[in-house]
Amino acid sequence: MYRKRQRSRTFLQAASEGGNLVAFKYGDVRRATRNFSEKLGGGGFGSVYKGTLPGGRVAVAVKKLECRLCVGEKQFRNEVRTIGVIQHVNLVRLRGFSSRGSERLLVYDHMPNGSLDKALFGGAAAPALSWRARFQIALGAARGLLYLHEGCRDCIIHCDIKPENILLDKDLVPKVADFGLAKLLARDFSRVLTTVRGTIGYLAPEWISGVPITAKADVYSYGMVLLEIVSGRRNARCWPATEQDPSLSGYFPLVAARKVSQGEALDGLLDERLHGDADPQEQERACRVACWCVQDDEARRPTMEQVVQALEGVVAVDVPPVPTSLQALAQDSGFLMSARTRAYL
């Protein structure tokens, strides 16, 4: 009894040291998660489990990385330490890690309001986010990405921006999750690409064409997420027309881009659960920014700094053209069919 209590006390002290990344013992993390019994979610990089540090006061989320994709232990520790020093109000905090044999664990702060996809698409069980909350989430996520791209020693390209990787704390402050994970995987980038391609609807055209990936790929993905925040619609699905606006039938990002480009009223793009309760200027800025983000040519896409400035209203946003790639996707019946039937990672 004494030895067990002593182990828990030491574990809690280590986990509570200010700002330091903790190398947890695998057994301690396993106990904290009750042998990985409460699964929160999962994806191409691995599964996530809820845990509680000894004392019951600190909830954590433990990501169990897919071991077949991981780098060696020495490189893993080096890369984790690099990620561990990255701290921003709109990034999920990495508390520590564990490495035993082929097992690789990452210990993060737990976000009590879950992921953005549950807030947007959770159905009746999830209360509709207000426009104010949505706009602040969009702005906060943009600031988090901006920090990854320009605020770190080296530019970090996320590679998998989607609502599932934007988490919400108790106050609905958005936190970008899973940043830097590509560095923790074996550096065969084609395998990373295979993983990321499982996320339908957020991929920039350059992922498919094979040109080098830059931070502008994240910008494209963010634009797709921004359309979902505004509309409450999964962007990769073909939506039927509504009585209020028959023109909404079809591939929604293309419908939205056409409305924005032609200067039409944007009320029909708004999530109907909001009953029109949104700031029209913020809605217009958000829709224009989203459509600039998803331009085919990455040179025409804004940087995340420009995105933040545009959303804040610091700079004006011109009317964007309709991206050709959206028209191609709208004509791809196989893409739209897979979007209806395949699960998101």
mmCIF file of N, CA and C in Angstrom, residues 82-180:
data_model
loop_
_atom_site.group_PDB
_atom_site.id
_atom_site.type_symbol
_atom_site.label_atom_id
_atom_site.label_comp_id
_atom_site.label_asym_id
_atom_site.label_seq_id
_atom_site.Cartn_x
_atom_site.Cartn_y
_atom_site.Cartn_z
ATOM 1 N N THR A 82 10.908 18.588 -29.115
ATOM 2 C CA THR A 82 10.716 19.765 -29.966
ATOM 3 C C THR A 82 9.262 20.223 -29.932
ATOM 4 N N ILE A 83 8.338 19.269 -30.035
ATOM 5 C CA ILE A 83 6.917 19.599 -29.995
ATOM 6 C C ILE A 83 6.531 20.134 -28.624
ATOM 7 N N GLY A 84 7.159 19.594 -27.581
ATOM 8 C CA GLY A 84 6.793 19.955 -26.218
ATOM 9 C C GLY A 84 7.025 21.405 -25.864
ATOM 10 N N VAL A 85 7.948 22.069 -26.549
ATOM 11 C CA VAL A 85 8.218 23.481 -26.231
ATOM 12 C C VAL A 85 7.266 24.419 -26.970
ATOM 13 N N ILE A 86 6.447 23.866 -27.857
ATOM 14 C CA ILE A 86 5.506 24.689 -28.620
ATOM 15 C C ILE A 86 4.256 24.907 -27.778
ATOM 16 N N GLN A 87 4.044 26.117 -27.336
ATOM 17 C CA GLN A 87 2.883 26.431 -26.509
ATOM 18 C C GLN A 87 2.202 27.697 -27.014
ATOM 19 N N HIS A 88 0.892 27.602 -27.143
ATOM 20 C CA HIS A 88 0.079 28.728 -27.610
ATOM 21 C C HIS A 88 -1.335 28.483 -27.104
ATOM 22 N N VAL A 89 -2.061 29.535 -26.855
ATOM 23 C CA VAL A 89 -3.408 29.406 -26.305
ATOM 24 C C VAL A 89 -4.327 28.620 -27.230
ATOM 25 N N ASN A 90 -4.027 28.573 -28.518
ATOM 26 C CA ASN A 90 -4.873 27.856 -29.467
ATOM 27 C C ASN A 90 -4.248 26.563 -29.970
ATOM 28 N N LEU A 91 -3.330 26.012 -29.196
ATOM 29 C CA LEU A 91 -2.747 24.703 -29.486
ATOM 30 C C LEU A 91 -2.927 23.811 -28.265
ATOM 31 N N VAL A 92 -3.252 22.546 -28.492
ATOM 32 C CA VAL A 92 -3.390 21.605 -27.384
ATOM 33 C C VAL A 92 -2.027 21.383 -26.746
ATOM 34 N N ARG A 93 -1.974 21.488 -25.436
ATOM 35 C CA ARG A 93 -0.709 21.354 -24.722
ATOM 36 C C ARG A 93 -0.302 19.886 -24.599
ATOM 37 N N LEU A 94 0.936 19.606 -24.969
ATOM 38 C CA LEU A 94 1.519 18.287 -24.765
ATOM 39 C C LEU A 94 2.164 18.254 -23.389
ATOM 40 N N ARG A 95 1.648 17.396 -22.500
ATOM 41 C CA ARG A 95 2.180 17.301 -21.143
ATOM 42 C C ARG A 95 3.397 16.389 -21.063
ATOM 43 N N GLY A 96 3.362 15.320 -21.832
ATOM 44 C CA GLY A 96 4.467 14.375 -21.728
ATOM 45 C C GLY A 96 4.319 13.243 -22.718
ATOM 46 N N PHE A 97 5.127 12.227 -22.535
ATOM 47 C CA PHE A 97 5.145 11.106 -23.471
ATOM 48 C C PHE A 97 5.606 9.853 -22.742
ATOM 49 N N SER A 98 5.465 8.736 -23.418
ATOM 50 C CA SER A 98 5.983 7.476 -22.894
ATOM 51 C C SER A 98 6.426 6.622 -24.071
ATOM 52 N N SER A 99 7.507 5.924 -23.880
ATOM 53 C CA SER A 99 8.039 5.064 -24.934
ATOM 54 C C SER A 99 8.543 3.774 -24.304
ATOM 55 N N ARG A 100 7.986 2.658 -24.748
ATOM 56 C CA ARG A 100 8.422 1.357 -24.248
ATOM 57 C C ARG A 100 8.372 0.359 -25.390
ATOM 58 N N GLY A 101 9.553 -0.121 -25.789
ATOM 59 C CA GLY A 101 9.598 -1.025 -26.924
ATOM 60 C C GLY A 101 9.049 -0.330 -28.155
ATOM 61 N N SER A 102 8.044 -0.937 -28.762
ATOM 62 C CA SER A 102 7.428 -0.327 -29.942
ATOM 63 C C SER A 102 6.254 0.577 -29.581
ATOM 64 N N GLU A 103 5.926 0.671 -28.287
ATOM 65 C CA GLU A 103 4.799 1.500 -27.855
ATOM 66 C C GLU A 103 5.216 2.970 -27.777
ATOM 67 N N ARG A 104 4.375 3.851 -28.314
ATOM 68 C CA ARG A 104 4.619 5.286 -28.277
ATOM 69 C C ARG A 104 3.336 5.981 -27.808
ATOM 70 N N LEU A 105 3.421 6.708 -26.699
ATOM 71 C CA LEU A 105 2.268 7.396 -26.136
ATOM 72 C C LEU A 105 2.546 8.889 -26.019
ATOM 73 N N LEU A 106 1.539 9.692 -26.280
ATOM 74 C CA LEU A 106 1.613 11.136 -26.082
ATOM 75 C C LEU A 106 0.511 11.532 -25.104
ATOM 76 N N VAL A 107 0.863 12.326 -24.099
ATOM 77 C CA VAL A 107 -0.083 12.713 -23.052
ATOM 78 C C VAL A 107 -0.403 14.202 -23.199
ATOM 79 N N TYR A 108 -1.665 14.495 -23.490
ATOM 80 C CA TYR A 108 -2.115 15.868 -23.718
ATOM 81 C C TYR A 108 -3.105 16.301 -22.640
ATOM 82 N N ASP A 109 -3.305 17.612 -22.534
ATOM 83 C CA ASP A 109 -4.429 18.120 -21.752
ATOM 84 C C ASP A 109 -5.730 17.616 -22.376
ATOM 85 N N HIS A 110 -6.678 17.272 -21.521
ATOM 86 C CA HIS A 110 -7.988 16.830 -22.012
ATOM 87 C C HIS A 110 -8.884 18.039 -22.247
ATOM 88 N N MET A 111 -9.599 18.032 -23.367
ATOM 89 C CA MET A 111 -10.511 19.124 -23.705
ATOM 90 C C MET A 111 -11.952 18.678 -23.428
ATOM 91 N N PRO A 112 -12.595 19.238 -22.399
ATOM 92 C CA PRO A 112 -13.901 18.735 -21.962
ATOM 93 C C PRO A 112 -15.024 18.877 -22.976
ATOM 94 N N ASN A 113 -14.921 19.819 -23.913
ATOM 95 C CA ASN A 113 -15.989 19.976 -24.906
ATOM 96 C C ASN A 113 -15.722 19.220 -26.199
ATOM 97 N N GLY A 114 -14.718 18.358 -26.181
ATOM 98 C CA GLY A 114 -14.490 17.484 -27.317
ATOM 99 C C GLY A 114 -14.026 18.212 -28.565
ATOM 100 N N SER A 115 -14.300 17.612 -29.696
ATOM 101 C CA SER A 115 -13.813 18.148 -30.965
ATOM 102 C C SER A 115 -14.895 18.949 -31.682
ATOM 103 N N LEU A 116 -14.457 19.794 -32.585
ATOM 104 C CA LEU A 116 -15.364 20.683 -33.303
ATOM 105 C C LEU A 116 -16.377 19.906 -34.135
ATOM 106 N N ASP A 117 -15.992 18.757 -34.662
ATOM 107 C CA ASP A 117 -16.942 17.998 -35.484
ATOM 108 C C ASP A 117 -18.153 17.572 -34.669
ATOM 109 N N LYS A 118 -17.948 17.222 -33.404
ATOM 110 C CA LYS A 118 -19.083 16.839 -32.557
ATOM 111 C C LYS A 118 -19.975 18.042 -32.280
ATOM 112 N N ALA A 119 -19.361 19.209 -32.102
ATOM 113 C CA ALA A 119 -20.153 20.417 -31.855
ATOM 114 C C ALA A 119 -20.952 20.825 -33.090
ATOM 115 N N LEU A 120 -20.378 20.607 -34.279
ATOM 116 C CA LEU A 120 -21.051 21.014 -35.509
ATOM 117 C C LEU A 120 -22.016 19.967 -36.031
ATOM 118 N N PHE A 121 -21.632 18.697 -35.926
ATOM 119 C CA PHE A 121 -22.388 17.636 -36.590
ATOM 120 C C PHE A 121 -22.926 16.590 -35.626
ATOM 121 N N GLY A 122 -22.949 16.905 -34.332
ATOM 122 C CA GLY A 122 -23.359 15.918 -33.332
ATOM 123 C C GLY A 122 -24.842 15.655 -33.263
ATOM 124 N N GLY A 123 -25.624 16.345 -34.072
ATOM 125 C CA GLY A 123 -27.063 16.122 -34.091
ATOM 126 C C GLY A 123 -27.760 16.787 -32.919
ATOM 127 N N ALA A 124 -28.920 16.240 -32.571
ATOM 128 C CA ALA A 124 -29.745 16.843 -31.526
ATOM 129 C C ALA A 124 -29.047 16.842 -30.177
ATOM 130 N N ALA A 125 -28.136 15.883 -29.984
ATOM 131 C CA ALA A 125 -27.445 15.789 -28.694
ATOM 132 C C ALA A 125 -26.497 16.957 -28.468
ATOM 133 N N ALA A 126 -26.083 17.611 -29.542
ATOM 134 C CA ALA A 126 -25.144 18.729 -29.420
ATOM 135 C C ALA A 126 -25.888 20.044 -29.634
ATOM 136 N N PRO A 127 -25.929 20.909 -28.627
ATOM 137 C CA PRO A 127 -26.592 22.204 -28.812
ATOM 138 C C PRO A 127 -25.884 23.020 -29.887
ATOM 139 N N ALA A 128 -26.663 23.744 -30.681
ATOM 140 C CA ALA A 128 -26.085 24.514 -31.785
ATOM 141 C C ALA A 128 -25.166 25.608 -31.254
ATOM 142 N N LEU A 129 -23.983 25.697 -31.823
ATOM 143 C CA LEU A 129 -23.064 26.773 -31.458
ATOM 144 C C LEU A 129 -23.606 28.095 -31.979
ATOM 145 N N SER A 130 -23.537 29.125 -31.167
ATOM 146 C CA SER A 130 -23.958 30.450 -31.615
ATOM 147 C C SER A 130 -22.992 30.962 -32.679
ATOM 148 N N TRP A 131 -23.427 31.983 -33.409
ATOM 149 C CA TRP A 131 -22.522 32.568 -34.393
ATOM 150 C C TRP A 131 -21.284 33.143 -33.719
ATOM 151 N N ARG A 132 -21.484 33.811 -32.574
ATOM 152 C CA ARG A 132 -20.343 34.394 -31.872
ATOM 153 C C ARG A 132 -19.325 33.317 -31.523
ATOM 154 N N ALA A 133 -19.803 32.167 -31.023
ATOM 155 C CA ALA A 133 -18.897 31.070 -30.677
ATOM 156 C C ALA A 133 -18.195 30.546 -31.923
ATOM 157 N N ARG A 134 -18.923 30.387 -33.012
ATOM 158 C CA ARG A 134 -18.335 29.867 -34.252
ATOM 159 C C ARG A 134 -17.241 30.796 -34.782
ATOM 160 N N PHE A 135 -17.538 32.083 -34.778
ATOM 161 C CA PHE A 135 -16.568 33.021 -35.333
ATOM 162 C C PHE A 135 -15.299 33.050 -34.483
ATOM 163 N N GLN A 136 -15.456 32.990 -33.170
ATOM 164 C CA GLN A 136 -14.289 32.979 -32.296
ATOM 165 C C GLN A 136 -13.499 31.677 -32.441
ATOM 166 N N ILE A 137 -14.195 30.578 -32.677
ATOM 167 C CA ILE A 137 -13.517 29.300 -32.919
ATOM 168 C C ILE A 137 -12.721 29.376 -34.218
ATOM 169 N N ALA A 138 -13.336 29.926 -35.263
ATOM 170 C CA ALA A 138 -12.639 30.070 -36.547
ATOM 171 C C ALA A 138 -11.402 30.944 -36.395
ATOM 172 N N LEU A 139 -11.537 32.040 -35.675
ATOM 173 C CA LEU A 139 -10.422 32.965 -35.491
ATOM 174 C C LEU A 139 -9.328 32.338 -34.632
ATOM 175 N N GLY A 140 -9.719 31.655 -33.569
ATOM 176 C CA GLY A 140 -8.731 31.019 -32.701
ATOM 177 C C GLY A 140 -7.961 29.915 -33.406
ATOM 178 N N ALA A 141 -8.668 29.094 -34.185
ATOM 179 C CA ALA A 141 -7.991 28.031 -34.932
ATOM 180 C C ALA A 141 -7.008 28.628 -35.933
ATOM 181 N N ALA A 142 -7.397 29.739 -36.558
ATOM 182 C CA ALA A 142 -6.494 30.413 -37.500
ATOM 183 C C ALA A 142 -5.246 30.918 -36.786
ATOM 184 N N ARG A 143 -5.408 31.447 -35.594
ATOM 185 C CA ARG A 143 -4.253 31.928 -34.833
ATOM 186 C C ARG A 143 -3.340 30.776 -34.430
ATOM 187 N N GLY A 144 -3.927 29.643 -34.084
ATOM 188 C CA GLY A 144 -3.108 28.484 -33.759
ATOM 189 C C GLY A 144 -2.280 28.024 -34.941
ATOM 190 N N LEU A 145 -2.910 27.968 -36.114
ATOM 191 C CA LEU A 145 -2.182 27.581 -37.326
ATOM 192 C C LEU A 145 -1.111 28.599 -37.682
ATOM 193 N N LEU A 146 -1.435 29.876 -37.516
ATOM 194 C CA LEU A 146 -0.449 30.922 -37.787
ATOM 195 C C LEU A 146 0.787 30.725 -36.918
ATOM 196 N N TYR A 147 0.591 30.373 -35.663
ATOM 197 C CA TYR A 147 1.735 30.155 -34.779
ATOM 198 C C TYR A 147 2.574 28.974 -35.260
ATOM 199 N N LEU A 148 1.931 27.905 -35.692
ATOM 200 C CA LEU A 148 2.679 26.756 -36.205
ATOM 201 C C LEU A 148 3.483 27.132 -37.447
ATOM 202 N N HIS A 149 2.895 27.920 -38.311
ATOM 203 C CA HIS A 149 3.555 28.278 -39.574
ATOM 204 C C HIS A 149 4.657 29.314 -39.401
ATOM 205 N N GLU A 150 4.442 30.289 -38.508
ATOM 206 C CA GLU A 150 5.361 31.429 -38.457
ATOM 207 C C GLU A 150 5.908 31.743 -37.070
ATOM 208 N N GLY A 151 5.350 31.141 -36.031
ATOM 209 C CA GLY A 151 5.785 31.477 -34.683
ATOM 210 C C GLY A 151 6.786 30.526 -34.076
ATOM 211 N N CYS A 152 7.037 29.413 -34.735
ATOM 212 C CA CYS A 152 7.985 28.416 -34.227
ATOM 213 C C CYS A 152 9.352 28.600 -34.894
ATOM 214 N N ARG A 153 10.343 27.949 -34.352
ATOM 215 C CA ARG A 153 11.688 28.052 -34.928
ATOM 216 C C ARG A 153 11.688 27.582 -36.373
ATOM 217 N N ASP A 154 11.023 26.463 -36.630
ATOM 218 C CA ASP A 154 10.838 25.956 -37.986
ATOM 219 C C ASP A 154 9.344 25.908 -38.281
ATOM 220 N N CYS A 155 8.989 26.182 -39.519
ATOM 221 C CA CYS A 155 7.587 26.097 -39.923
ATOM 222 C C CYS A 155 7.077 24.672 -39.738
ATOM 223 N N ILE A 156 5.963 24.523 -39.060
ATOM 224 C CA ILE A 156 5.345 23.215 -38.867
ATOM 225 C C ILE A 156 4.089 23.149 -39.722
ATOM 226 N N ILE A 157 4.077 22.243 -40.679
ATOM 227 C CA ILE A 157 2.904 22.015 -41.515
ATOM 228 C C ILE A 157 2.079 20.921 -40.853
ATOM 229 N N HIS A 158 0.841 21.219 -40.554
ATOM 230 C CA HIS A 158 0.011 20.273 -39.816
ATOM 231 C C HIS A 158 -0.301 19.033 -40.640
ATOM 232 N N CYS A 159 -0.730 19.219 -41.870
ATOM 233 C CA CYS A 159 -1.024 18.142 -42.835
ATOM 234 C C CYS A 159 -2.388 17.482 -42.653
ATOM 235 N N ASP A 160 -3.113 17.787 -41.593
ATOM 236 C CA ASP A 160 -4.398 17.105 -41.400
ATOM 237 C C ASP A 160 -5.399 17.993 -40.659
ATOM 238 N N ILE A 161 -5.582 19.211 -41.143
ATOM 239 C CA ILE A 161 -6.545 20.119 -40.523
ATOM 240 C C ILE A 161 -7.958 19.678 -40.899
ATOM 241 N N LYS A 162 -8.772 19.467 -39.892
ATOM 242 C CA LYS A 162 -10.174 19.078 -40.053
ATOM 243 C C LYS A 162 -10.865 19.326 -38.711
ATOM 244 N N PRO A 163 -12.191 19.320 -38.659
ATOM 245 C CA PRO A 163 -12.875 19.607 -37.394
ATOM 246 C C PRO A 163 -12.505 18.642 -36.275
ATOM 247 N N GLU A 164 -12.187 17.406 -36.630
ATOM 248 C CA GLU A 164 -11.801 16.428 -35.605
ATOM 249 C C GLU A 164 -10.508 16.810 -34.908
ATOM 250 N N ASN A 165 -9.683 17.623 -35.540
ATOM 251 C CA ASN A 165 -8.403 18.035 -34.959
ATOM 252 C C ASN A 165 -8.431 19.463 -34.419
ATOM 253 N N ILE A 166 -9.625 19.990 -34.213
ATOM 254 C CA ILE A 166 -9.793 21.264 -33.509
ATOM 255 C C ILE A 166 -10.623 20.964 -32.270
ATOM 256 N N LEU A 167 -9.998 21.040 -31.106
ATOM 257 C CA LEU A 167 -10.656 20.681 -29.852
ATOM 258 C C LEU A 167 -11.111 21.935 -29.117
ATOM 259 N N LEU A 168 -12.092 21.756 -28.230
ATOM 260 C CA LEU A 168 -12.695 22.882 -27.520
ATOM 261 C C LEU A 168 -12.559 22.687 -26.018
ATOM 262 N N ASP A 169 -12.026 23.689 -25.337
ATOM 263 C CA ASP A 169 -11.888 23.580 -23.887
ATOM 264 C C ASP A 169 -13.211 23.939 -23.208
ATOM 265 N N LYS A 170 -13.197 24.067 -21.898
ATOM 266 C CA LYS A 170 -14.445 24.293 -21.158
ATOM 267 C C LYS A 170 -15.115 25.607 -21.541
ATOM 268 N N ASP A 171 -14.351 26.557 -22.044
ATOM 269 C CA ASP A 171 -14.896 27.852 -22.458
ATOM 270 C C ASP A 171 -15.059 27.966 -23.970
ATOM 271 N N LEU A 172 -14.976 26.829 -24.672
ATOM 272 C CA LEU A 172 -15.078 26.768 -26.131
ATOM 273 C C LEU A 172 -13.923 27.465 -26.843
ATOM 274 N N VAL A 173 -12.809 27.637 -26.139
ATOM 275 C CA VAL A 173 -11.603 28.149 -26.796
ATOM 276 C C VAL A 173 -11.039 27.032 -27.671
ATOM 277 N N PRO A 174 -10.812 27.282 -28.963
ATOM 278 C CA PRO A 174 -10.336 26.217 -29.847
ATOM 279 C C PRO A 174 -8.850 25.936 -29.660
ATOM 280 N N LYS A 175 -8.501 24.663 -29.763
ATOM 281 C CA LYS A 175 -7.114 24.229 -29.650
ATOM 282 C C LYS A 175 -6.819 23.273 -30.806
ATOM 283 N N VAL A 176 -5.883 23.640 -31.655
ATOM 284 C CA VAL A 176 -5.481 22.753 -32.748
ATOM 285 C C VAL A 176 -4.706 21.577 -32.168
ATOM 286 N N ALA A 177 -5.090 20.377 -32.558
ATOM 287 C CA ALA A 177 -4.472 19.157 -32.043
ATOM 288 C C ALA A 177 -3.707 18.435 -33.141
ATOM 289 N N ASP A 178 -2.877 17.511 -32.726
ATOM 290 C CA ASP A 178 -2.135 16.609 -33.626
ATOM 291 C C ASP A 178 -1.088 17.309 -34.476
ATOM 292 N N PHE A 179 -0.686 18.513 -34.112
ATOM 293 C CA PHE A 179 0.377 19.177 -34.871
ATOM 294 C C PHE A 179 1.716 18.495 -34.580
ATOM 295 N N GLY A 180 2.554 18.422 -35.596
ATOM 296 C CA GLY A 180 3.872 17.824 -35.446
ATOM 297 C C GLY A 180 3.906 16.317 -35.523
#
